[in-house]
mmCIF file with all atom_site columns, C-alpha atoms in Angstrom:
data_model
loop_
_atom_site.group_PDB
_atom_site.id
_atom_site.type_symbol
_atom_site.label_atom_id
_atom_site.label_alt_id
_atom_site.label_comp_id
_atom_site.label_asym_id
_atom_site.label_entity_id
_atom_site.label_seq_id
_atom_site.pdbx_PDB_ins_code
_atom_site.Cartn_x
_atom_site.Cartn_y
_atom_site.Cartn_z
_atom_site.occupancy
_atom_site.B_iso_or_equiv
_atom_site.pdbx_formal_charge
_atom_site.auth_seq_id
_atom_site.auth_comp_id
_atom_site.auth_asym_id
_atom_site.auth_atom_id
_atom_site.pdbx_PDB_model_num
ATOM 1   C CA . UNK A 1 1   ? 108.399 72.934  94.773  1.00 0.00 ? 5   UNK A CA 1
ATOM 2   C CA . UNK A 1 2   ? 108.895 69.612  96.526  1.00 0.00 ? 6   UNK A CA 1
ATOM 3   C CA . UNK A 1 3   ? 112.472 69.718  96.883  1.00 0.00 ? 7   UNK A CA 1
ATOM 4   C CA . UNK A 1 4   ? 112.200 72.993  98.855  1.00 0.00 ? 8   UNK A CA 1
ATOM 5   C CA . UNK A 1 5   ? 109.381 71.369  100.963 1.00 0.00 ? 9   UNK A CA 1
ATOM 6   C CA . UNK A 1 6   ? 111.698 68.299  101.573 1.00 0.00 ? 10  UNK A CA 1
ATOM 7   C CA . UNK A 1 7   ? 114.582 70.507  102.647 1.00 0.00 ? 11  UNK A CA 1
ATOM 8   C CA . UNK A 1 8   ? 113.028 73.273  104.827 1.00 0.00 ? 12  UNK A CA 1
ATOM 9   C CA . UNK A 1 9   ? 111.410 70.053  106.710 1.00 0.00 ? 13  UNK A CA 1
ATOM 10  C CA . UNK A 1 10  ? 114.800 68.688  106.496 1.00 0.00 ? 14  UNK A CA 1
ATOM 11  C CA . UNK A 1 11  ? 117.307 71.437  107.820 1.00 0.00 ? 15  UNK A CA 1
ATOM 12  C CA . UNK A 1 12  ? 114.492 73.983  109.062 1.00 0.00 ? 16  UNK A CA 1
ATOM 13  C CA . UNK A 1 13  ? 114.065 75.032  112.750 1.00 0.00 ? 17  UNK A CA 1
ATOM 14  C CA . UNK A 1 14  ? 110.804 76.340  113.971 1.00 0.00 ? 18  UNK A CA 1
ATOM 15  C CA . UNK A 1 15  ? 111.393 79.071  117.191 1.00 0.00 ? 19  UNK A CA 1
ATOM 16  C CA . UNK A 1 16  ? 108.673 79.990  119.267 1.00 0.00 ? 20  UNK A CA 1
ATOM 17  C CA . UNK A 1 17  ? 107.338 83.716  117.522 1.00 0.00 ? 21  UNK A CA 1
ATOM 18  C CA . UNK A 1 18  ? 106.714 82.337  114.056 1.00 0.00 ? 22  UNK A CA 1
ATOM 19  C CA . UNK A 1 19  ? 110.605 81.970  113.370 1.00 0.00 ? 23  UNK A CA 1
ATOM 20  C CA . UNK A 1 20  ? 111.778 79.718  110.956 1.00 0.00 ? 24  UNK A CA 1
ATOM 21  C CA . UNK A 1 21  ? 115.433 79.337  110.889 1.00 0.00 ? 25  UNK A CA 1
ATOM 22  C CA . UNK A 1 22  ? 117.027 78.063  107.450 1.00 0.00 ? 26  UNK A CA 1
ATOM 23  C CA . UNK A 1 23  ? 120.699 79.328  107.542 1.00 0.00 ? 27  UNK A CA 1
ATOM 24  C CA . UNK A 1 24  ? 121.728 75.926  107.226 1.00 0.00 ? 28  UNK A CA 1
ATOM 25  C CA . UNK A 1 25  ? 120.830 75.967  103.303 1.00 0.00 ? 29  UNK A CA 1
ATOM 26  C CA . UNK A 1 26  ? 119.548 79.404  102.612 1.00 0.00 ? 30  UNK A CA 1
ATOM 27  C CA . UNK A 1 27  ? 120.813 82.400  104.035 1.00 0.00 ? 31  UNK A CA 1
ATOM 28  C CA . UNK A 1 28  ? 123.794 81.866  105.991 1.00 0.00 ? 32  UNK A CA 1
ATOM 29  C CA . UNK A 1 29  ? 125.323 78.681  104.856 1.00 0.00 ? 33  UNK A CA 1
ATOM 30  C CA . UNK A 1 30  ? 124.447 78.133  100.894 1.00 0.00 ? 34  UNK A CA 1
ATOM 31  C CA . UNK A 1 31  ? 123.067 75.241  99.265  1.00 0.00 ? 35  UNK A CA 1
ATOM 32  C CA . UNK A 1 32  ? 123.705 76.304  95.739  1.00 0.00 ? 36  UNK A CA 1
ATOM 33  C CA . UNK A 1 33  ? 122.844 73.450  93.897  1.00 0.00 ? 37  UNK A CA 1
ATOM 34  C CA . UNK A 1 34  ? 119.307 74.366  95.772  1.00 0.00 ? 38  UNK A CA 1
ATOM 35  C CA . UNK A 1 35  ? 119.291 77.898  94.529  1.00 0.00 ? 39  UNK A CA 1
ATOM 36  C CA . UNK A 1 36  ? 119.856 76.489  90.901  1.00 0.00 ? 40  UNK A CA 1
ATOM 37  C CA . UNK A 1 37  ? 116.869 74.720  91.279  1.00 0.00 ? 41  UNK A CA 1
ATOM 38  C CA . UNK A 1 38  ? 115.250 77.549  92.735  1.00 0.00 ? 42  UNK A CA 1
ATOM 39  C CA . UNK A 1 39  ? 116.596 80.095  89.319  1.00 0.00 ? 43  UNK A CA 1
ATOM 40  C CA . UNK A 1 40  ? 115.383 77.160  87.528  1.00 0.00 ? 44  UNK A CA 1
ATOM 41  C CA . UNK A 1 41  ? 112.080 77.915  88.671  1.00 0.00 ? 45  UNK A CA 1
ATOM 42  C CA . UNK A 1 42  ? 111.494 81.000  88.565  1.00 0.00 ? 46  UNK A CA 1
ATOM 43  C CA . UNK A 1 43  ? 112.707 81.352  85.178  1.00 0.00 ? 47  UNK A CA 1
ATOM 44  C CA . UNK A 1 44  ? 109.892 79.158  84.307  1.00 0.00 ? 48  UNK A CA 1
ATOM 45  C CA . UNK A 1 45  ? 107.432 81.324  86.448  1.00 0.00 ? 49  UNK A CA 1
ATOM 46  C CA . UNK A 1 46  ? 108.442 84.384  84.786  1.00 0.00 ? 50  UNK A CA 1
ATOM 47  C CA . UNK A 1 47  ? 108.778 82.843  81.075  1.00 0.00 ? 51  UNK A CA 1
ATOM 48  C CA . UNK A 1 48  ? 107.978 85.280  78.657  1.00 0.00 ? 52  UNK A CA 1
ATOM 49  C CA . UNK A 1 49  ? 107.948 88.414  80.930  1.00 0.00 ? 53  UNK A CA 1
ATOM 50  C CA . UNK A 1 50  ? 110.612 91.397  79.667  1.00 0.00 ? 54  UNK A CA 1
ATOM 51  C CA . UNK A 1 51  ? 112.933 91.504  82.499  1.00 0.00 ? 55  UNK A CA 1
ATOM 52  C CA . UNK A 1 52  ? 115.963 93.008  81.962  1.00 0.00 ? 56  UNK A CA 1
ATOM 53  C CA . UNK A 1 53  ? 117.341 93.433  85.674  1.00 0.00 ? 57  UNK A CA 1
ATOM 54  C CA . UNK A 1 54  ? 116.773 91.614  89.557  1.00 0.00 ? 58  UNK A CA 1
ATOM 55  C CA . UNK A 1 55  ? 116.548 93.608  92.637  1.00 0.00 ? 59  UNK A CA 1
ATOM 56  C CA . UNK A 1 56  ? 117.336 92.535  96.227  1.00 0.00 ? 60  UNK A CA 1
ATOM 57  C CA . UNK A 1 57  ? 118.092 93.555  99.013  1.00 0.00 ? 61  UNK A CA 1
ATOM 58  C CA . UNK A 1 58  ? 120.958 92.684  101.473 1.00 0.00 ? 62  UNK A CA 1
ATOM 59  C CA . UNK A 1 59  ? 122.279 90.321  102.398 1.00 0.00 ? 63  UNK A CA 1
ATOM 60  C CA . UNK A 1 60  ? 120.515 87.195  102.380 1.00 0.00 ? 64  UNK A CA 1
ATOM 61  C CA . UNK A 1 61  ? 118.836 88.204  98.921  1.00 0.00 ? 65  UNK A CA 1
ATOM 62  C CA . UNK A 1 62  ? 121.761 88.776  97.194  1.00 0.00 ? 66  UNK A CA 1
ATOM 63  C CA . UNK A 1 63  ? 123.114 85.172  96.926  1.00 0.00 ? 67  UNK A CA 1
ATOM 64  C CA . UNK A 1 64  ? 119.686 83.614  95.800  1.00 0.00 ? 68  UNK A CA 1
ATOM 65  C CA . UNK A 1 65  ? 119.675 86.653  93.205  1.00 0.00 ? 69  UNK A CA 1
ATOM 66  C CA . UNK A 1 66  ? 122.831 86.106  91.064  1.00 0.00 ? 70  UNK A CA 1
ATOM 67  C CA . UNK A 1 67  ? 121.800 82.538  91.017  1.00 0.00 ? 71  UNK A CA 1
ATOM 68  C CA . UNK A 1 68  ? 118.611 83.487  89.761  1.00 0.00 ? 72  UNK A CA 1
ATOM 69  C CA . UNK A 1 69  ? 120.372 86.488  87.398  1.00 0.00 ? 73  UNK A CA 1
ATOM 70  C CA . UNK A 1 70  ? 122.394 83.490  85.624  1.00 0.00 ? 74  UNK A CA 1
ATOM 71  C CA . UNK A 1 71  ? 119.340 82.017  84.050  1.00 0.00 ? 75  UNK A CA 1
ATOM 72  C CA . UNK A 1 72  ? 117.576 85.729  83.079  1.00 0.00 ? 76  UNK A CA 1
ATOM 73  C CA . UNK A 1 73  ? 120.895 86.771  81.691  1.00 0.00 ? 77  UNK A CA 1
ATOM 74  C CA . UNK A 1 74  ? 120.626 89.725  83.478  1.00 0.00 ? 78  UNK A CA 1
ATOM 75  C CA . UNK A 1 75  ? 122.331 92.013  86.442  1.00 0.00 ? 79  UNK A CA 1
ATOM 76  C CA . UNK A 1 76  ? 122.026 92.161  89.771  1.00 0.00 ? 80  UNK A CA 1
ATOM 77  C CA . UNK A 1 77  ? 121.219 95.301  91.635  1.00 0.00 ? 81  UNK A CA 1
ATOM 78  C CA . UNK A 1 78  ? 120.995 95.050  95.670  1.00 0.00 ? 82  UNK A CA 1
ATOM 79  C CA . UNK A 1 79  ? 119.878 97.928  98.043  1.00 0.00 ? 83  UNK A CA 1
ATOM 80  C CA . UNK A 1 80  ? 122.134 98.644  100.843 1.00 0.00 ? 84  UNK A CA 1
ATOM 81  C CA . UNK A 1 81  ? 121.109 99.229  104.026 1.00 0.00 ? 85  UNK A CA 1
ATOM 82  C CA . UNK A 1 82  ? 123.769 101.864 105.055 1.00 0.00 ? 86  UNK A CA 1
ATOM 83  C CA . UNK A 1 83  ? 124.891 105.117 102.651 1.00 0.00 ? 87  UNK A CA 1
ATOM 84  C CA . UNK A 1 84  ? 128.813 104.413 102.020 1.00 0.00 ? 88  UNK A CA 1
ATOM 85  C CA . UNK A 1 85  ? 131.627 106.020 100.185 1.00 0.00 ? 89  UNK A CA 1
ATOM 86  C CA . UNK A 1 86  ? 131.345 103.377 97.613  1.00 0.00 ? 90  UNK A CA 1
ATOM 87  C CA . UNK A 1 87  ? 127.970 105.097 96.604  1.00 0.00 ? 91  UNK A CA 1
ATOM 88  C CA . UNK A 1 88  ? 128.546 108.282 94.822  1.00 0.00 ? 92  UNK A CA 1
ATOM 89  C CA . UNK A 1 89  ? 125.974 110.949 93.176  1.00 0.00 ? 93  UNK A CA 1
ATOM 90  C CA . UNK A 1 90  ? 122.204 110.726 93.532  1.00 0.00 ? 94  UNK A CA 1
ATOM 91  C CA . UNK A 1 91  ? 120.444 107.560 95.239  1.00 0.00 ? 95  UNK A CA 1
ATOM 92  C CA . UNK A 1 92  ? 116.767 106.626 95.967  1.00 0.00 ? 96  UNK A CA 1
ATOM 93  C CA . UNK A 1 93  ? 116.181 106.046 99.231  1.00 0.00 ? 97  UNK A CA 1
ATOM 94  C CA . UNK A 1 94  ? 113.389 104.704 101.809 1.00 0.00 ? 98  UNK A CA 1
ATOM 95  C CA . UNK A 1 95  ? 112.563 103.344 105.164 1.00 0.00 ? 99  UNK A CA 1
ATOM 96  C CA . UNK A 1 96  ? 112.034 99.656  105.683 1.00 0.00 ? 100 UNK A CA 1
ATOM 97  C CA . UNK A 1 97  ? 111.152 97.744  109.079 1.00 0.00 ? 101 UNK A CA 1
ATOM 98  C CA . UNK A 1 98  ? 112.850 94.240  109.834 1.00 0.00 ? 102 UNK A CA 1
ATOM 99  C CA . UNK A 1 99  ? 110.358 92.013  111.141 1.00 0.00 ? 103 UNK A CA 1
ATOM 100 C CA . UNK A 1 100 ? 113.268 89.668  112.506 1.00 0.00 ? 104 UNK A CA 1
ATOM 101 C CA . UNK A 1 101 ? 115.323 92.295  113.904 1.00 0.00 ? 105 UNK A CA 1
ATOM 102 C CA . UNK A 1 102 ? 112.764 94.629  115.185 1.00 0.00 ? 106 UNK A CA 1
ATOM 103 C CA . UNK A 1 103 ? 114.086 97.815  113.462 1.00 0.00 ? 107 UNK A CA 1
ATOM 104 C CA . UNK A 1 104 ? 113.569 100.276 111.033 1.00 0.00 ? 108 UNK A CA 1
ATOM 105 C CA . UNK A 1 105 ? 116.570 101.173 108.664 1.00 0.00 ? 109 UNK A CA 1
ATOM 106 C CA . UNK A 1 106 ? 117.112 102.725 105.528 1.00 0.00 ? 110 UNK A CA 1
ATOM 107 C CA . UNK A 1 107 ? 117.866 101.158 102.298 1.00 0.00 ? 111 UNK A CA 1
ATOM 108 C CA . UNK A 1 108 ? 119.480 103.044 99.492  1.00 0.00 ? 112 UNK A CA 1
ATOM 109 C CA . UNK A 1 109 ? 120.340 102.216 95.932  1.00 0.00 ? 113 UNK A CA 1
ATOM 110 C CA . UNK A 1 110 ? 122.321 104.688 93.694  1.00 0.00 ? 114 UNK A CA 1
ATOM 111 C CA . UNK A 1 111 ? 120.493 105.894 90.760  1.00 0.00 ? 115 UNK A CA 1
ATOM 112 C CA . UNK A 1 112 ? 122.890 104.806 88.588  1.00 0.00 ? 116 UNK A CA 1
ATOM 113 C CA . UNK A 1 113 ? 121.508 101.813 88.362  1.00 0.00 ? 117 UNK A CA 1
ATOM 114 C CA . UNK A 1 114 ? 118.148 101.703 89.056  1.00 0.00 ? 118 UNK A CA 1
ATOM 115 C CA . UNK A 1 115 ? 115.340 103.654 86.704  1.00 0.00 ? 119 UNK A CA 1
ATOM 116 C CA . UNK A 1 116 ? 114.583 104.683 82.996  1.00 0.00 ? 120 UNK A CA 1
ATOM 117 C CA . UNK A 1 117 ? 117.602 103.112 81.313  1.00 0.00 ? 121 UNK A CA 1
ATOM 118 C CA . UNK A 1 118 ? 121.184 104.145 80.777  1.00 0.00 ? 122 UNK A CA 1
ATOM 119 C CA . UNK A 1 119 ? 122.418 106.472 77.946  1.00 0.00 ? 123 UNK A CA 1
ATOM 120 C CA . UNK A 1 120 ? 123.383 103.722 75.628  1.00 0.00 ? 124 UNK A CA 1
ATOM 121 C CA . UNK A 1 121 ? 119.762 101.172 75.604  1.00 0.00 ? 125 UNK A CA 1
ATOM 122 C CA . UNK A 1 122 ? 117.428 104.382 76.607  1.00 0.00 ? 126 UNK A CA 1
ATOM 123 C CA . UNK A 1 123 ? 115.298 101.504 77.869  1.00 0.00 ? 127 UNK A CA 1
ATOM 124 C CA . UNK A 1 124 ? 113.361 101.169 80.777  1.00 0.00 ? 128 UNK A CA 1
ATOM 125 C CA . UNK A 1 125 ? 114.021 99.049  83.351  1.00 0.00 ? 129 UNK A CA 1
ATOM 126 C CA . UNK A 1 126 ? 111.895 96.026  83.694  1.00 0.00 ? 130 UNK A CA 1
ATOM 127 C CA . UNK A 1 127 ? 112.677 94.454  87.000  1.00 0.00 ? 131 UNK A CA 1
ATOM 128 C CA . UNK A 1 128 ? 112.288 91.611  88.979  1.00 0.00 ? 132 UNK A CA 1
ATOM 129 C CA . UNK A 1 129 ? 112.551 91.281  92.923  1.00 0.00 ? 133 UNK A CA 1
ATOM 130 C CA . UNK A 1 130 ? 113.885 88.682  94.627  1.00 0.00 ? 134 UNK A CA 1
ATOM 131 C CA . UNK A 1 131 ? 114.300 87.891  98.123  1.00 0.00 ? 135 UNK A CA 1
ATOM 132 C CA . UNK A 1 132 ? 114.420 84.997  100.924 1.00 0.00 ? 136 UNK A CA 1
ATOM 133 C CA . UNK A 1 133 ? 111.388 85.738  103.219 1.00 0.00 ? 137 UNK A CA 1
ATOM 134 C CA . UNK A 1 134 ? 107.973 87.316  102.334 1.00 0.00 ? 138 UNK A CA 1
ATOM 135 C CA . UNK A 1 135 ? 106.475 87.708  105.991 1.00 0.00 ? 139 UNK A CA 1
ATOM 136 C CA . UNK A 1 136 ? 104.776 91.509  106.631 1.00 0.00 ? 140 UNK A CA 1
ATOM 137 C CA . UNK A 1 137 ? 105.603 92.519  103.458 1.00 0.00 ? 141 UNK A CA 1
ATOM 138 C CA . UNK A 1 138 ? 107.909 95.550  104.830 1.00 0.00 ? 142 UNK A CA 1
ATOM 139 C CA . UNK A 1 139 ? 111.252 94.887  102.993 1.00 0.00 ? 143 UNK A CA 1
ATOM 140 C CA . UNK A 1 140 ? 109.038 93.968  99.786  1.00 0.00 ? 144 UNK A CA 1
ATOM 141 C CA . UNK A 1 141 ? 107.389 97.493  100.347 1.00 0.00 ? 145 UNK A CA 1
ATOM 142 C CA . UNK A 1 142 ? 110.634 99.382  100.750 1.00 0.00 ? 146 UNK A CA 1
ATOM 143 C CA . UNK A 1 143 ? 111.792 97.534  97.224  1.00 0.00 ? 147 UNK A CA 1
ATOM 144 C CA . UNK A 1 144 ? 109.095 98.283  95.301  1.00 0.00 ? 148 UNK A CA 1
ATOM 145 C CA . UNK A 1 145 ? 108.689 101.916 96.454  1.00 0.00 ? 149 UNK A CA 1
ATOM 146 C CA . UNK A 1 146 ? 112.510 102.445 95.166  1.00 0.00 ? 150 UNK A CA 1
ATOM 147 C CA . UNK A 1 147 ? 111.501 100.807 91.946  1.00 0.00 ? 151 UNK A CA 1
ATOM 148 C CA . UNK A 1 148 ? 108.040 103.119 91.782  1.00 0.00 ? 152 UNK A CA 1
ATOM 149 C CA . UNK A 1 149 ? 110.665 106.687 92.187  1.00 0.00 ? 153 UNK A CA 1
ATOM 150 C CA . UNK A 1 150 ? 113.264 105.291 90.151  1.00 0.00 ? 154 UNK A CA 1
ATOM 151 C CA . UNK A 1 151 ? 110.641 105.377 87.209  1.00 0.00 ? 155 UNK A CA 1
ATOM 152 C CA . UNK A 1 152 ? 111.978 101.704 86.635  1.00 0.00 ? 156 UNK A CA 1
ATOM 153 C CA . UNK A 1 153 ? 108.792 98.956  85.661  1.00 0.00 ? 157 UNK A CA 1
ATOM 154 C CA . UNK A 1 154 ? 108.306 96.427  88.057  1.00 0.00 ? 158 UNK A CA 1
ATOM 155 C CA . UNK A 1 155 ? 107.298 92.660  86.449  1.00 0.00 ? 159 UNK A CA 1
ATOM 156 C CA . UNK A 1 156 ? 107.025 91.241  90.319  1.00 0.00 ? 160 UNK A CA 1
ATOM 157 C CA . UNK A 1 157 ? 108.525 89.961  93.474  1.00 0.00 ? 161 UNK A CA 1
ATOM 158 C CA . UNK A 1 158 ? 110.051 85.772  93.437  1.00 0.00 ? 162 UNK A CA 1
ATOM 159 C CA . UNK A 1 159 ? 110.473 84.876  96.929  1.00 0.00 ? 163 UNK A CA 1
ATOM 160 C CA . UNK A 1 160 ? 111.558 81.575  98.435  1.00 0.00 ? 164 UNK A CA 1
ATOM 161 C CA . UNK A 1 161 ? 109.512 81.363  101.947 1.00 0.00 ? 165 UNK A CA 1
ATOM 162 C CA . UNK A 1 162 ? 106.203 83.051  102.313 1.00 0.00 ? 166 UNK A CA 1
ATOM 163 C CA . UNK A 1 163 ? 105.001 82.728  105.832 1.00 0.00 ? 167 UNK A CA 1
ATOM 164 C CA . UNK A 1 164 ? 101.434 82.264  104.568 1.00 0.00 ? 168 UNK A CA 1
ATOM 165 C CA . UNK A 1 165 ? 99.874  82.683  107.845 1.00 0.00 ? 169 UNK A CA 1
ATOM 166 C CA . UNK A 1 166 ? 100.715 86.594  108.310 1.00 0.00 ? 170 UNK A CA 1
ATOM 167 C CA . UNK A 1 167 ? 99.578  89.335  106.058 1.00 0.00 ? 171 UNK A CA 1
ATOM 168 C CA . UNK A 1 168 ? 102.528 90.316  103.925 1.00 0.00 ? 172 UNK A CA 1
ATOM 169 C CA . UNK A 1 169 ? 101.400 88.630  100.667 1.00 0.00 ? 173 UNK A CA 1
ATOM 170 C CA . UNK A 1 170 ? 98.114  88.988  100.884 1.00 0.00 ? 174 UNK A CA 1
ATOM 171 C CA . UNK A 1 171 ? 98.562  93.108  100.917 1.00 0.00 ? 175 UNK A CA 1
ATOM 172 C CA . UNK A 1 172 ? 101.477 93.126  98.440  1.00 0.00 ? 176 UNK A CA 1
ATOM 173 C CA . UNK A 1 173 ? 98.900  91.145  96.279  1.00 0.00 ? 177 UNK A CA 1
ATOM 174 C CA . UNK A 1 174 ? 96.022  93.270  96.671  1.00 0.00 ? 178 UNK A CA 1
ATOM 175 C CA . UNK A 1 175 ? 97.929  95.864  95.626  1.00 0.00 ? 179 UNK A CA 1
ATOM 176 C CA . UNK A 1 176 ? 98.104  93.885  92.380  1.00 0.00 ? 180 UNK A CA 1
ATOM 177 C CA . UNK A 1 177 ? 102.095 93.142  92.410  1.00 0.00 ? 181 UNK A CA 1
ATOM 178 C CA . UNK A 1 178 ? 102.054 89.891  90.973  1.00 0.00 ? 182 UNK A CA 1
ATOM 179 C CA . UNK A 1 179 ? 104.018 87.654  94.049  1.00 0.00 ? 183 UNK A CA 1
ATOM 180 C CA . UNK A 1 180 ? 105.394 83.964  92.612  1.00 0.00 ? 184 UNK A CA 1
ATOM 181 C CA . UNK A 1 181 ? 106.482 82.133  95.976  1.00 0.00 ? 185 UNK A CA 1
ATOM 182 C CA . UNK A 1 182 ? 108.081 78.750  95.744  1.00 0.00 ? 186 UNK A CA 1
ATOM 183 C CA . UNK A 1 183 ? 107.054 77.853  99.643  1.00 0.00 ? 187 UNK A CA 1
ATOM 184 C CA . UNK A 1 184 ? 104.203 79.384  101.051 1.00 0.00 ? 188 UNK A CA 1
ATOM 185 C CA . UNK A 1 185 ? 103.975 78.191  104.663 1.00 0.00 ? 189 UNK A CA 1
ATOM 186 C CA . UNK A 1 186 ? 100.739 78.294  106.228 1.00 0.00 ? 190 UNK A CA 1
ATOM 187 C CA . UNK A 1 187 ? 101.581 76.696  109.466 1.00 0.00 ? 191 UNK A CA 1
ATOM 188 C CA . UNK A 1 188 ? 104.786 75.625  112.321 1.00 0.00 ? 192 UNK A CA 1
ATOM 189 C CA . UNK A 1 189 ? 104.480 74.787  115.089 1.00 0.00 ? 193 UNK A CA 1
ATOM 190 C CA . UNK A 1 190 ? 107.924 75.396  117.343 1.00 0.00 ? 194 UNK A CA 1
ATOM 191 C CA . UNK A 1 191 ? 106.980 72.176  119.670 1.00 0.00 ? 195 UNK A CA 1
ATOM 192 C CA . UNK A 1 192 ? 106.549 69.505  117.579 1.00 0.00 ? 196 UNK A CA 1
ATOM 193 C CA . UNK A 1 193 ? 108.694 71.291  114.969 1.00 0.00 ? 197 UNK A CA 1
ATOM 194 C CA . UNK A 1 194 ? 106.073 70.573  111.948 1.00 0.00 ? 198 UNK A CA 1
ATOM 195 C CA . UNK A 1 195 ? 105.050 72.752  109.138 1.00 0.00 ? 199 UNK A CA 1
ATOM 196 C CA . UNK A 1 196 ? 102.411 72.843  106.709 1.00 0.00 ? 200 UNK A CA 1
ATOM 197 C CA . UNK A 1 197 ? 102.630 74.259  103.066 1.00 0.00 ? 201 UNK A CA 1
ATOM 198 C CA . UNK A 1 198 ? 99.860  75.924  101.104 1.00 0.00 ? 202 UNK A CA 1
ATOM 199 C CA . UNK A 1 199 ? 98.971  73.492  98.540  1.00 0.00 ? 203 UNK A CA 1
ATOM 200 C CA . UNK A 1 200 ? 102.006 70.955  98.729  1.00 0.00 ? 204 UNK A CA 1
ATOM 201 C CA . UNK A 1 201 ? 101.801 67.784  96.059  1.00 0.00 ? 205 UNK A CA 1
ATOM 202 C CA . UNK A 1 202 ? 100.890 64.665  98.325  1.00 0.00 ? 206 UNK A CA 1
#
């Protein structure tokens, strides 16, 4: 997707410890004419599946999500990273470790919205992740884990940035998820500040 190429080159910082910082446009400050390019095509990636609901996971995801929601005509459910009083009754829960932040937290979504379908449809839900980042794989894990105990059917995982060059994708795909990402980067280099995507048009 060139004009995701163009711009992570454009407004992208590369830090020393395979960092790449894209807050400027992504997931801090919002480009949203980007992320409508961005629904755009992953509507066409997923044409023809049955999806009937995303799933994210917050915060960054959830922006990119309802974006992407618009053109699958479809809600947006987002797992929360802390239990609150807004979340009542029964939730699925499970551990997740940030690879940026170095921790391992909970993530919880309320099983109200998340499973076999609510009393009125009866009908399963067929659902779609999407997120920012695919780097170890350990939020994507978490996601599709809640997913697998909600009873829920899950079509596969959109993601922006795949860092190419560590092992999250690879192991979500062997596990035969099917993983559509619009930048997969299989190189940076935090001194000269370039980066190299997996099979980018020249």
């Amino acid at each position: 997707m060139q004009i995701l190429y163009d711009r992570i080159r454009k407004d992208g910082i590369v830090r020393a410890g395979n960092v790449l910082k894209v807050d400027r446009f992504l997931n801090h400050q919002m480009d949203i004419h980007l992320f409508q390019e961005i629904g755009k095509e992953f509507k066409r990636r997923f044409e023809g599946e049955e999806i009937n609901k995303i799933l994210t996971i917050e915060a960054s995801g959830i922006g990119i999500a309802c974006i992407v929601a618009e053109y699958f005509d479809v809600p947006v459910v987002f797992a929360k990273k802390t239990k609150t009083k807004n979340i009542a009754g029964e939730v699925y829960t499970t551990k997740v470790e940030s690879f940026t932040h170095g921790t391992v937290y909970d993530i919880i979504v309320s099983k109200e919205f998340l499973g076999k379908g609510d009393k009125v449809l009866s009908a399963e839900d067929h659902v779609l992740i999407i997120d920012d980042f695919l780097a170890k794989g350990k939020a994507l894990d978490g996601l599709t884990t809640l997913i697998q105990d909600s009873g829920a059917e899950l079509v596969g995982a959109g993601i922006v940035i795949e860092k190419g060059f560590q092992d999250g994708g690879k192991r979500i795909r062997d596990k035969g998820i099917r993983v559509e990402s619009l930048a997969i980067v299989d190189s940076m280099n935090a001194e000269t500040g370039e980066i190299v995507f997996r099979n980018e048009d020249k």
